[in-house]
Amino acid sequence: MTAVRTPSTDPLTAEAPAADLVRALRAAGQTVATAESLTAGLLAATIAGVPGASAVLRGGLVVYATDLKATLAGVSADTLDTDGPVAASTAEQLAVGARIRCGADWGVGLTGVAGPEPQDGRPVGTVFLGLAGPEGTEVIRLKLSGDRWTIRVTAVRAAITELLRGVRGG
């Protein structure tokens, strides 16, 4: 039997300033939770890859299917019917839902189209990032390019960077 060799560091954390985020959240005494569609838990996994993340990461919801955006994350049926699963309003409600349902100071919602085909009239690379924090909510629209993996990893990097900015009060 051959021993399986594992990397000494989490490869996901190299893609984004996740360690900086964990340090900032710890310093602020705050926590985070996620509701992820196109990233399917990649954001939560990236944060969890940082030693000490258990002090700040409350949990996450993978809501890849549209109906789960409503039942698990609390996105209203009206929003999903009117705006669709890939929309600013959906990202905002995902973020709020993650924050409330997981009892966190910050909620992050990610929804978008990683490809290879457009979805509901939205081109590949369209991503909506919702941030819900102690001072309110914000939604950022991203226009990303690349293959599925690149779009997903870039969305995670953007989410961590924007959340870090929010935690630092910037």
CSV table of N, CA and C in Angstrom, one decimal:
chain,number,residue,atom,x,y,z
A,1,MET,N,0.8,-1.2,0.0
A,1,MET,CA,0.0,0.0,0.0
A,1,MET,C,0.9,1.2,0.0
A,2,THR,N,0.6,2.1,-0.9
A,2,THR,CA,1.4,3.4,-1.0
A,2,THR,C,0.7,4.5,-0.2
A,3,ALA,N,1.5,5.2,0.5
A,3,ALA,CA,0.9,6.3,1.3
A,3,ALA,C,0.5,7.5,0.3
A,4,VAL,N,-0.6,8.1,0.6
A,4,VAL,CA,-1.1,9.2,-0.2
A,4,VAL,C,-0.4,10.4,0.4
A,5,ARG,N,0.2,11.2,-0.5
A,5,ARG,CA,0.8,12.4,-0.1
A,5,ARG,C,-0.1,13.6,-0.3
A,6,THR,N,-0.3,14.3,0.7
A,6,THR,CA,-1.2,15.5,0.6
A,6,THR,C,-0.4,16.8,0.7
A,7,PRO,N,-0.9,17.8,0.0
A,7,PRO,CA,-0.2,19.1,0.1
A,7,PRO,C,-0.2,19.6,1.5
A,8,SER,N,0.9,20.4,1.8
A,8,SER,CA,1.0,20.9,3.2
A,8,SER,C,0.2,22.1,3.4
A,9,THR,N,-0.3,22.8,2.3
A,9,THR,CA,-1.2,23.9,2.4
A,9,THR,C,-2.4,23.7,1.5
A,10,ASP,N,-3.5,24.3,1.9
A,10,ASP,CA,-4.7,24.2,1.1
A,10,ASP,C,-4.5,25.0,-0.2
A,11,PRO,N,-4.7,24.4,-1.4
A,11,PRO,CA,-4.5,25.1,-2.6
A,11,PRO,C,-5.5,26.2,-2.9
A,12,LEU,N,-6.6,26.1,-2.3
A,12,LEU,CA,-7.7,27.1,-2.5
A,12,LEU,C,-7.3,28.4,-1.8
A,13,THR,N,-6.6,28.4,-0.7
A,13,THR,CA,-6.3,29.6,0.0
A,13,THR,C,-5.2,30.4,-0.7
A,14,ALA,N,-4.5,29.8,-1.6
A,14,ALA,CA,-3.5,30.5,-2.4
A,14,ALA,C,-4.1,31.4,-3.4
A,15,GLU,N,-5.4,31.2,-3.8
A,15,GLU,CA,-6.1,31.9,-4.8
A,15,GLU,C,-6.7,33.2,-4.3
A,16,ALA,N,-6.8,33.4,-3.0
A,16,ALA,CA,-7.4,34.6,-2.4
A,16,ALA,C,-6.8,34.9,-1.1
A,17,PRO,N,-7.1,36.2,-0.6
A,17,PRO,CA,-6.5,36.6,0.7
A,17,PRO,C,-7.4,36.0,1.9
A,18,ALA,N,-7.6,34.7,1.9
A,18,ALA,CA,-8.5,34.1,2.9
A,18,ALA,C,-7.9,34.3,4.3
A,19,ALA,N,-6.6,34.1,4.4
A,19,ALA,CA,-5.9,34.2,5.7
A,19,ALA,C,-6.1,35.6,6.3
A,20,ASP,N,-6.0,36.6,5.4
A,20,ASP,CA,-6.2,38.0,5.9
A,20,ASP,C,-7.7,38.2,6.3
A,21,LEU,N,-8.6,37.6,5.6
A,21,LEU,CA,-10.0,37.7,6.0
A,21,LEU,C,-10.2,37.1,7.4
A,22,VAL,N,-9.7,35.9,7.6
A,22,VAL,CA,-9.9,35.2,8.9
A,22,VAL,C,-9.3,36.1,10.0
A,23,ARG,N,-8.1,36.6,9.8
A,23,ARG,CA,-7.5,37.5,10.8
A,23,ARG,C,-8.3,38.7,11.1
A,24,ALA,N,-8.8,39.3,10.0
A,24,ALA,CA,-9.7,40.5,10.2
A,24,ALA,C,-11.0,40.2,11.0
A,25,LEU,N,-11.6,39.1,10.6
A,25,LEU,CA,-12.8,38.7,11.3
A,25,LEU,C,-12.6,38.4,12.8
A,26,ARG,N,-11.5,37.7,13.0
A,26,ARG,CA,-11.1,37.4,14.4
A,26,ARG,C,-10.9,38.7,15.2
A,27,ALA,N,-10.1,39.6,14.6
A,27,ALA,CA,-9.8,40.9,15.3
A,27,ALA,C,-11.0,41.7,15.6
A,28,ALA,N,-12.0,41.6,14.7
A,28,ALA,CA,-13.3,42.3,14.9
A,28,ALA,C,-14.3,41.6,15.7
A,29,GLY,N,-14.0,40.3,16.0
A,29,GLY,CA,-14.9,39.5,16.8
A,29,GLY,C,-16.2,39.2,16.0
A,30,GLN,N,-16.0,39.0,14.7
A,30,GLN,CA,-17.2,38.8,13.9
A,30,GLN,C,-17.1,37.4,13.2
A,31,THR,N,-18.3,37.0,12.6
A,31,THR,CA,-18.4,35.7,12.0
A,31,THR,C,-19.0,35.9,10.6
A,32,VAL,N,-18.9,34.9,9.8
A,32,VAL,CA,-19.4,34.9,8.4
A,32,VAL,C,-20.1,33.6,8.1
A,33,ALA,N,-21.0,33.7,7.2
A,33,ALA,CA,-21.7,32.5,6.6
A,33,ALA,C,-22.0,32.8,5.1
A,34,THR,N,-22.1,31.7,4.3
A,34,THR,CA,-22.3,31.8,2.9
A,34,THR,C,-23.5,31.1,2.4
A,35,ALA,N,-24.0,31.7,1.3
A,35,ALA,CA,-25.1,31.0,0.5
A,35,ALA,C,-24.6,31.0,-0.9
A,36,GLU,N,-24.2,29.9,-1.4
A,36,GLU,CA,-23.5,29.8,-2.7
A,36,GLU,C,-24.3,29.0,-3.8
A,37,SER,N,-24.4,29.6,-4.9
A,37,SER,CA,-24.9,28.9,-6.1
A,37,SER,C,-23.8,28.5,-7.0
A,38,LEU,N,-23.3,29.4,-7.9
A,38,LEU,CA,-22.4,29.0,-8.9
A,38,LEU,C,-21.1,28.5,-8.3
A,39,THR,N,-20.7,28.9,-7.1
A,39,THR,CA,-19.5,28.4,-6.5
A,39,THR,C,-19.6,27.2,-5.6
A,40,ALA,N,-20.9,26.8,-5.4
A,40,ALA,CA,-21.2,25.5,-4.8
A,40,ALA,C,-20.4,25.1,-3.6
A,41,GLY,N,-20.2,26.1,-2.7
A,41,GLY,CA,-19.5,25.8,-1.5
A,41,GLY,C,-18.0,26.2,-1.5
A,42,LEU,N,-17.5,26.6,-2.7
A,42,LEU,CA,-16.1,26.9,-2.8
A,42,LEU,C,-15.6,28.0,-1.9
A,43,LEU,N,-16.5,29.0,-1.7
A,43,LEU,CA,-16.1,30.1,-0.9
A,43,LEU,C,-15.9,29.7,0.6
A,44,ALA,N,-16.9,28.9,1.1
A,44,ALA,CA,-16.8,28.4,2.4
A,44,ALA,C,-15.6,27.5,2.6
A,45,ALA,N,-15.3,26.7,1.6
A,45,ALA,CA,-14.2,25.7,1.6
A,45,ALA,C,-12.9,26.5,1.6
A,46,THR,N,-12.8,27.6,0.9
A,46,THR,CA,-11.6,28.4,0.9
A,46,THR,C,-11.3,29.1,2.2
A,47,ILE,N,-12.4,29.6,2.8
A,47,ILE,CA,-12.2,30.2,4.2
A,47,ILE,C,-11.8,29.1,5.2
A,48,ALA,N,-12.4,27.9,5.1
A,48,ALA,CA,-12.2,26.8,6.0
A,48,ALA,C,-10.8,26.3,5.8
A,49,GLY,N,-10.1,26.6,4.7
A,49,GLY,CA,-8.7,26.1,4.5
A,49,GLY,C,-7.7,26.9,5.3
A,50,VAL,N,-8.1,27.9,6.0
A,50,VAL,CA,-7.2,28.7,6.8
A,50,VAL,C,-7.2,28.2,8.2
A,51,PRO,N,-6.1,27.9,8.8
A,51,PRO,CA,-6.1,27.5,10.2
A,51,PRO,C,-6.7,28.6,11.1
A,52,GLY,N,-7.6,28.1,12.0
A,52,GLY,CA,-8.3,29.1,12.9
A,52,GLY,C,-9.6,29.5,12.3
A,53,ALA,N,-10.0,29.1,11.1
A,53,ALA,CA,-11.2,29.5,10.5
A,53,ALA,C,-12.5,29.1,11.3
A,54,SER,N,-12.4,28.1,12.1
A,54,SER,CA,-13.5,27.7,12.9
A,54,SER,C,-14.0,28.7,13.9
A,55,ALA,N,-13.1,29.7,14.2
A,55,ALA,CA,-13.5,30.8,15.1
A,55,ALA,C,-14.4,31.8,14.4
A,56,VAL,N,-14.4,31.8,13.1
A,56,VAL,CA,-15.1,32.9,12.3
A,56,VAL,C,-16.1,32.3,11.3
A,57,LEU,N,-16.0,31.1,10.8
A,57,LEU,CA,-16.9,30.6,9.8
A,57,LEU,C,-18.0,29.8,10.5
A,58,ARG,N,-19.2,30.4,10.4
A,58,ARG,CA,-20.4,29.8,11.0
A,58,ARG,C,-20.9,28.6,10.1
A,59,GLY,N,-20.9,28.7,8.8
A,59,GLY,CA,-21.4,27.7,8.0
A,59,GLY,C,-21.7,28.2,6.6
A,60,GLY,N,-22.3,27.3,5.8
A,60,GLY,CA,-22.7,27.8,4.5
A,60,GLY,C,-23.8,26.9,3.9
A,61,LEU,N,-24.5,27.5,3.0
A,61,LEU,CA,-25.6,26.8,2.3
A,61,LEU,C,-25.2,26.7,0.8
A,62,VAL,N,-25.2,25.5,0.3
A,62,VAL,CA,-25.0,25.3,-1.2
A,62,VAL,C,-26.4,25.2,-1.8
A,63,VAL,N,-26.8,26.2,-2.6
A,63,VAL,CA,-28.1,26.4,-3.1
A,63,VAL,C,-28.0,26.4,-4.7
A,64,TYR,N,-27.4,25.4,-5.2
A,64,TYR,CA,-27.2,25.3,-6.7
A,64,TYR,C,-28.6,25.3,-7.4
A,65,ALA,N,-29.5,24.5,-6.9
A,65,ALA,CA,-30.8,24.4,-7.5
A,65,ALA,C,-31.7,25.6,-7.1
A,66,THR,N,-32.5,26.1,-8.0
A,66,THR,CA,-33.3,27.3,-7.8
A,66,THR,C,-34.2,27.2,-6.6
A,67,ASP,N,-34.9,26.0,-6.5
A,67,ASP,CA,-35.8,25.9,-5.4
A,67,ASP,C,-35.2,25.9,-4.0
A,68,LEU,N,-33.9,25.5,-4.0
A,68,LEU,CA,-33.2,25.6,-2.7
A,68,LEU,C,-32.8,27.0,-2.3
A,69,LYS,N,-32.7,27.9,-3.3
A,69,LYS,CA,-32.5,29.3,-3.0
A,69,LYS,C,-33.6,29.8,-2.1
A,70,ALA,N,-34.8,29.3,-2.4
A,70,ALA,CA,-36.0,29.7,-1.6
A,70,ALA,C,-36.1,29.0,-0.3
A,71,THR,N,-36.0,27.6,-0.3
A,71,THR,CA,-36.3,26.8,0.9
A,71,THR,C,-35.2,26.9,1.9
A,72,LEU,N,-33.9,26.9,1.4
A,72,LEU,CA,-32.8,27.0,2.4
A,72,LEU,C,-32.3,28.4,2.7
A,73,ALA,N,-32.2,29.2,1.7
A,73,ALA,CA,-31.6,30.5,1.9
A,73,ALA,C,-32.7,31.6,2.1
A,74,GLY,N,-33.9,31.4,1.9
A,74,GLY,CA,-35.0,32.4,2.1
A,74,GLY,C,-35.2,33.4,1.0
A,75,VAL,N,-34.7,33.1,-0.2
A,75,VAL,CA,-35.0,34.0,-1.3
A,75,VAL,C,-36.5,33.9,-1.6
A,76,SER,N,-37.1,35.1,-1.8
A,76,SER,CA,-38.6,35.0,-2.0
A,76,SER,C,-38.9,34.4,-3.3
A,77,ALA,N,-40.0,33.8,-3.4
A,77,ALA,CA,-40.5,33.2,-4.6
A,77,ALA,C,-40.8,34.3,-5.7
A,78,ASP,N,-41.3,35.4,-5.2
A,78,ASP,CA,-41.5,36.6,-6.1
A,78,ASP,C,-40.2,37.0,-6.8
A,79,THR,N,-39.1,37.1,-6.0
A,79,THR,CA,-37.8,37.5,-6.6
A,79,THR,C,-37.4,36.5,-7.6
A,80,LEU,N,-37.5,35.2,-7.3
A,80,LEU,CA,-37.1,34.1,-8.2
A,80,LEU,C,-37.9,34.1,-9.5
A,81,ASP,N,-39.2,34.4,-9.3
A,81,ASP,CA,-40.1,34.4,-10.5
A,81,ASP,C,-39.9,35.6,-11.4
A,82,THR,N,-39.7,36.8,-10.7
A,82,THR,CA,-39.6,38.0,-11.5
A,82,THR,C,-38.2,38.3,-12.0
A,83,ASP,N,-37.2,38.1,-11.1
A,83,ASP,CA,-35.8,38.5,-11.5
A,83,ASP,C,-35.0,37.3,-11.9
A,84,GLY,N,-35.3,36.1,-11.4
A,84,GLY,CA,-34.6,34.9,-11.7
A,84,GLY,C,-33.5,34.6,-10.7
A,85,PRO,N,-32.9,33.4,-10.9
A,85,PRO,CA,-31.9,33.0,-9.9
A,85,PRO,C,-30.6,33.7,-10.1
A,86,VAL,N,-30.3,34.3,-11.2
A,86,VAL,CA,-29.1,35.1,-11.4
A,86,VAL,C,-29.4,36.5,-11.5
A,87,ALA,N,-29.5,37.2,-10.4
A,87,ALA,CA,-29.9,38.6,-10.3
A,87,ALA,C,-29.3,39.2,-9.1
A,88,ALA,N,-29.3,40.6,-9.1
A,88,ALA,CA,-28.8,41.3,-7.9
A,88,ALA,C,-29.7,41.1,-6.7
A,89,SER,N,-31.0,41.1,-6.9
A,89,SER,CA,-31.9,40.9,-5.8
A,89,SER,C,-31.8,39.5,-5.2
A,90,THR,N,-31.5,38.5,-6.0
A,90,THR,CA,-31.3,37.2,-5.5
A,90,THR,C,-30.0,37.1,-4.7
A,91,ALA,N,-28.9,37.7,-5.2
A,91,ALA,CA,-27.7,37.7,-4.4
A,91,ALA,C,-27.8,38.4,-3.1
A,92,GLU,N,-28.6,39.5,-3.1
A,92,GLU,CA,-28.8,40.2,-1.8
A,92,GLU,C,-29.6,39.3,-0.8
A,93,GLN,N,-30.6,38.7,-1.3
A,93,GLN,CA,-31.4,37.8,-0.4
A,93,GLN,C,-30.6,36.6,0.0
A,94,LEU,N,-29.7,36.1,-0.8
A,94,LEU,CA,-28.9,34.9,-0.4
A,94,LEU,C,-28.0,35.4,0.7
A,95,ALA,N,-27.4,36.6,0.6
A,95,ALA,CA,-26.5,37.1,1.6
A,95,ALA,C,-27.2,37.2,3.0
A,96,VAL,N,-28.4,37.9,2.9
A,96,VAL,CA,-29.2,38.1,4.1
A,96,VAL,C,-29.6,36.7,4.7
A,97,GLY,N,-30.0,35.8,3.8
A,97,GLY,CA,-30.5,34.5,4.3
A,97,GLY,C,-29.3,33.7,5.0
A,98,ALA,N,-28.1,33.8,4.4
A,98,ALA,CA,-27.0,33.1,5.0
A,98,ALA,C,-26.7,33.7,6.4
A,99,ARG,N,-26.8,35.0,6.5
A,99,ARG,CA,-26.5,35.7,7.7
A,99,ARG,C,-27.5,35.3,8.8
A,100,ILE,N,-28.8,35.4,8.4
A,100,ILE,CA,-29.8,35.1,9.4
A,100,ILE,C,-29.9,33.6,9.8
A,101,ARG,N,-29.9,32.7,8.8
A,101,ARG,CA,-30.0,31.3,9.0
A,101,ARG,C,-28.9,30.7,9.8
A,102,CYS,N,-27.7,31.3,9.5
A,102,CYS,CA,-26.5,30.7,10.2
A,102,CYS,C,-26.1,31.5,11.4
A,103,GLY,N,-26.8,32.6,11.7
A,103,GLY,CA,-26.5,33.4,12.9
A,103,GLY,C,-25.1,34.0,12.9
A,104,ALA,N,-24.8,34.6,11.7
A,104,ALA,CA,-23.5,35.3,11.5
A,104,ALA,C,-23.6,36.8,11.5
A,105,ASP,N,-22.4,37.4,11.7
A,105,ASP,CA,-22.4,38.9,11.5
A,105,ASP,C,-22.4,39.3,10.1
A,106,TRP,N,-21.8,38.5,9.2
A,106,TRP,CA,-21.8,38.7,7.8
A,106,TRP,C,-22.3,37.6,7.0
A,107,GLY,N,-23.1,37.9,6.0
A,107,GLY,CA,-23.6,36.9,5.0
A,107,GLY,C,-23.1,37.2,3.6
A,108,VAL,N,-22.7,36.2,2.9
A,108,VAL,CA,-22.2,36.4,1.5
A,108,VAL,C,-23.1,35.5,0.6
A,109,GLY,N,-23.6,36.1,-0.4
A,109,GLY,CA,-24.4,35.4,-1.4
A,109,GLY,C,-23.7,35.5,-2.8
A,110,LEU,N,-23.6,34.3,-3.4
A,110,LEU,CA,-23.0,34.3,-4.8
A,110,LEU,C,-23.9,33.6,-5.7
A,111,THR,N,-24.2,34.2,-6.8
A,111,THR,CA,-25.0,33.6,-7.9
A,111,THR,C,-24.5,34.1,-9.2
A,112,GLY,N,-24.6,33.2,-10.2
A,112,GLY,CA,-24.1,33.7,-11.5
A,112,GLY,C,-24.1,32.5,-12.5
A,113,VAL,N,-23.4,32.8,-13.6
A,113,VAL,CA,-23.3,31.8,-14.7
A,113,VAL,C,-21.8,31.5,-15.0
A,114,ALA,N,-21.4,30.3,-14.7
A,114,ALA,CA,-20.1,29.9,-15.0
A,114,ALA,C,-19.9,29.3,-16.4
A,115,GLY,N,-21.0,28.9,-17.0
A,115,GLY,CA,-20.9,28.4,-18.4
A,115,GLY,C,-21.0,26.9,-18.4
A,116,PRO,N,-21.0,26.3,-19.5
A,116,PRO,CA,-20.5,26.9,-20.8
A,116,PRO,C,-21.5,27.7,-21.6
A,117,GLU,N,-22.8,27.6,-21.2
A,117,GLU,CA,-23.8,28.3,-21.9
A,117,GLU,C,-24.4,29.4,-21.1
A,118,PRO,N,-25.0,30.4,-21.7
A,118,PRO,CA,-25.8,31.5,-21.0
A,118,PRO,C,-26.9,30.8,-20.2
A,119,GLN,N,-27.4,31.5,-19.2
A,119,GLN,CA,-28.5,31.0,-18.4
A,119,GLN,C,-29.5,32.1,-18.3
A,120,ASP,N,-30.8,31.8,-18.6
A,120,ASP,CA,-31.9,32.8,-18.4
A,120,ASP,C,-31.5,34.2,-19.0
A,121,GLY,N,-30.9,34.2,-20.1
A,121,GLY,CA,-30.6,35.4,-20.8
A,121,GLY,C,-29.3,36.1,-20.2
A,122,ARG,N,-28.7,35.5,-19.3
A,122,ARG,CA,-27.5,36.1,-18.7
A,122,ARG,C,-26.3,35.5,-19.3
A,123,PRO,N,-25.3,36.3,-19.8
A,123,PRO,CA,-24.1,35.7,-20.4
A,123,PRO,C,-23.2,35.0,-19.4
A,124,VAL,N,-22.4,34.1,-20.0
A,124,VAL,CA,-21.4,33.4,-19.2
A,124,VAL,C,-20.5,34.5,-18.6
A,125,GLY,N,-20.1,34.4,-17.3
A,125,GLY,CA,-19.3,35.3,-16.6
A,125,GLY,C,-20.0,36.3,-15.8
A,126,THR,N,-21.4,36.4,-15.9
A,126,THR,CA,-22.2,37.2,-15.1
A,126,THR,C,-22.2,36.7,-13.7
A,127,VAL,N,-21.8,37.5,-12.7
A,127,VAL,CA,-21.8,37.0,-11.3
A,127,VAL,C,-22.4,38.2,-10.4
A,128,PHE,N,-23.2,37.9,-9.5
A,128,PHE,CA,-23.7,38.8,-8.5
A,128,PHE,C,-23.2,38.4,-7.1
A,129,LEU,N,-22.6,39.3,-6.4
A,129,LEU,CA,-22.0,39.1,-5.1
A,129,LEU,C,-22.8,39.9,-4.1
A,130,GLY,N,-23.5,39.3,-3.2
A,130,GLY,CA,-24.2,40.0,-2.2
A,130,GLY,C,-23.5,39.9,-0.8
A,131,LEU,N,-23.4,41.1,-0.2
A,131,LEU,CA,-22.8,41.1,1.2
A,131,LEU,C,-23.8,41.7,2.1
A,132,ALA,N,-24.1,41.0,3.2
A,132,ALA,CA,-25.0,41.5,4.2
A,132,ALA,C,-24.2,41.6,5.5
A,133,GLY,N,-24.1,42.8,6.1
A,133,GLY,CA,-23.3,42.9,7.3
A,133,GLY,C,-24.0,43.8,8.3
A,134,PRO,N,-23.3,44.1,9.4
A,134,PRO,CA,-23.9,44.9,10.5
A,134,PRO,C,-24.4,46.2,10.0
A,135,GLU,N,-23.9,46.8,9.0
A,135,GLU,CA,-24.3,48.1,8.5
A,135,GLU,C,-25.3,48.1,7.3
A,136,GLY,N,-25.6,46.9,6.9
A,136,GLY,CA,-26.6,46.8,5.8
A,136,GLY,C,-26.1,45.9,4.7
A,137,THR,N,-26.7,46.0,3.5
A,137,THR,CA,-26.4,45.1,2.4
A,137,THR,C,-25.8,45.8,1.2
A,138,GLU,N,-25.1,45.1,0.4
A,138,GLU,CA,-24.5,45.6,-0.8
A,138,GLU,C,-24.5,44.5,-1.9
A,139,VAL,N,-24.7,44.9,-3.1
A,139,VAL,CA,-24.6,43.9,-4.2
A,139,VAL,C,-23.6,44.4,-5.2
A,140,ILE,N,-22.7,43.6,-5.7
A,140,ILE,CA,-21.7,43.9,-6.7
A,140,ILE,C,-21.9,43.0,-7.9
A,141,ARG,N,-22.0,43.6,-9.0
A,141,ARG,CA,-22.1,42.8,-10.3
A,141,ARG,C,-20.7,42.7,-10.8
A,142,LEU,N,-20.3,41.5,-11.1
A,142,LEU,CA,-19.0,41.2,-11.7
A,142,LEU,C,-19.2,40.6,-13.1
A,143,LYS,N,-18.3,41.0,-14.0
A,143,LYS,CA,-18.3,40.5,-15.4
A,143,LYS,C,-16.9,39.7,-15.5
A,144,LEU,N,-17.0,38.4,-15.4
A,144,LEU,CA,-15.8,37.6,-15.4
A,144,LEU,C,-15.6,36.9,-16.7
A,145,SER,N,-14.4,36.4,-17.0
A,145,SER,CA,-14.1,35.7,-18.2
A,145,SER,C,-13.3,34.5,-17.8
A,146,GLY,N,-13.3,33.5,-18.8
A,146,GLY,CA,-12.5,32.3,-18.6
A,146,GLY,C,-13.4,31.1,-18.6
A,147,ASP,N,-12.8,29.9,-18.3
A,147,ASP,CA,-13.5,28.7,-18.2
A,147,ASP,C,-14.3,28.6,-16.9
A,148,ARG,N,-15.1,27.6,-16.7
A,148,ARG,CA,-15.9,27.4,-15.5
A,148,ARG,C,-15.1,27.6,-14.2
A,149,TRP,N,-13.9,26.9,-14.1
A,149,TRP,CA,-13.1,26.9,-12.9
A,149,TRP,C,-12.6,28.4,-12.7
A,150,THR,N,-12.1,29.0,-13.7
A,150,THR,CA,-11.6,30.4,-13.6
A,150,THR,C,-12.7,31.3,-13.1
A,151,ILE,N,-13.9,31.2,-13.7
A,151,ILE,CA,-15.0,32.1,-13.2
A,151,ILE,C,-15.3,31.9,-11.8
A,152,ARG,N,-15.4,30.6,-11.4
A,152,ARG,CA,-15.8,30.3,-10.0
A,152,ARG,C,-14.7,30.7,-9.0
A,153,VAL,N,-13.4,30.5,-9.3
A,153,VAL,CA,-12.3,30.9,-8.4
A,153,VAL,C,-12.2,32.4,-8.4
A,154,THR,N,-12.4,33.1,-9.5
A,154,THR,CA,-12.4,34.5,-9.5
A,154,THR,C,-13.5,35.1,-8.7
A,155,ALA,N,-14.7,34.5,-8.7
A,155,ALA,CA,-15.8,35.0,-7.9
A,155,ALA,C,-15.5,34.8,-6.5
A,156,VAL,N,-14.9,33.7,-6.1
A,156,VAL,CA,-14.5,33.5,-4.7
A,156,VAL,C,-13.5,34.5,-4.2
A,157,ARG,N,-12.5,34.8,-5.1
A,157,ARG,CA,-11.5,35.8,-4.8
A,157,ARG,C,-12.1,37.2,-4.6
A,158,ALA,N,-13.1,37.5,-5.5
A,158,ALA,CA,-13.8,38.8,-5.3
A,158,ALA,C,-14.6,38.9,-4.0
A,159,ALA,N,-15.2,37.8,-3.7
A,159,ALA,CA,-16.0,37.7,-2.5
A,159,ALA,C,-15.2,37.9,-1.3
A,160,ILE,N,-14.0,37.3,-1.2
A,160,ILE,CA,-13.2,37.4,0.0
A,160,ILE,C,-12.6,38.8,0.0
A,161,THR,N,-12.2,39.4,-1.1
A,161,THR,CA,-11.6,40.7,-1.1
A,161,THR,C,-12.7,41.8,-0.7
A,162,GLU,N,-13.9,41.6,-1.2
A,162,GLU,CA,-14.9,42.6,-0.8
A,162,GLU,C,-15.4,42.4,0.6
A,163,LEU,N,-15.4,41.2,1.1
A,163,LEU,CA,-15.8,41.0,2.5
A,163,LEU,C,-14.7,41.6,3.4
A,164,LEU,N,-13.5,41.3,3.0
A,164,LEU,CA,-12.4,41.9,3.8
A,164,LEU,C,-12.4,43.4,3.9
A,165,ARG,N,-12.8,44.0,2.7
A,165,ARG,CA,-12.9,45.5,2.7
A,165,ARG,C,-14.1,45.9,3.7
A,166,GLY,N,-15.2,45.2,3.7
A,166,GLY,CA,-16.3,45.5,4.6
A,166,GLY,C,-16.0,45.3,6.0
A,167,VAL,N,-15.3,44.2,6.3
A,167,VAL,CA,-14.9,44.0,7.7
A,167,VAL,C,-13.9,45.1,8.2
A,168,ARG,N,-13.1,45.5,7.4
A,168,ARG,CA,-12.1,46.6,7.8
A,168,ARG,C,-12.7,48.0,7.7
A,169,GLY,N,-14.0,48.0,7.3
A,169,GLY,CA,-14.7,49.3,7.3
A,169,GLY,C,-14.4,50.2,6.1
A,170,GLY,N,-13.9,49.6,5.1
A,170,GLY,CA,-13.5,50.4,3.9
A,170,GLY,C,-14.5,50.2,2.8
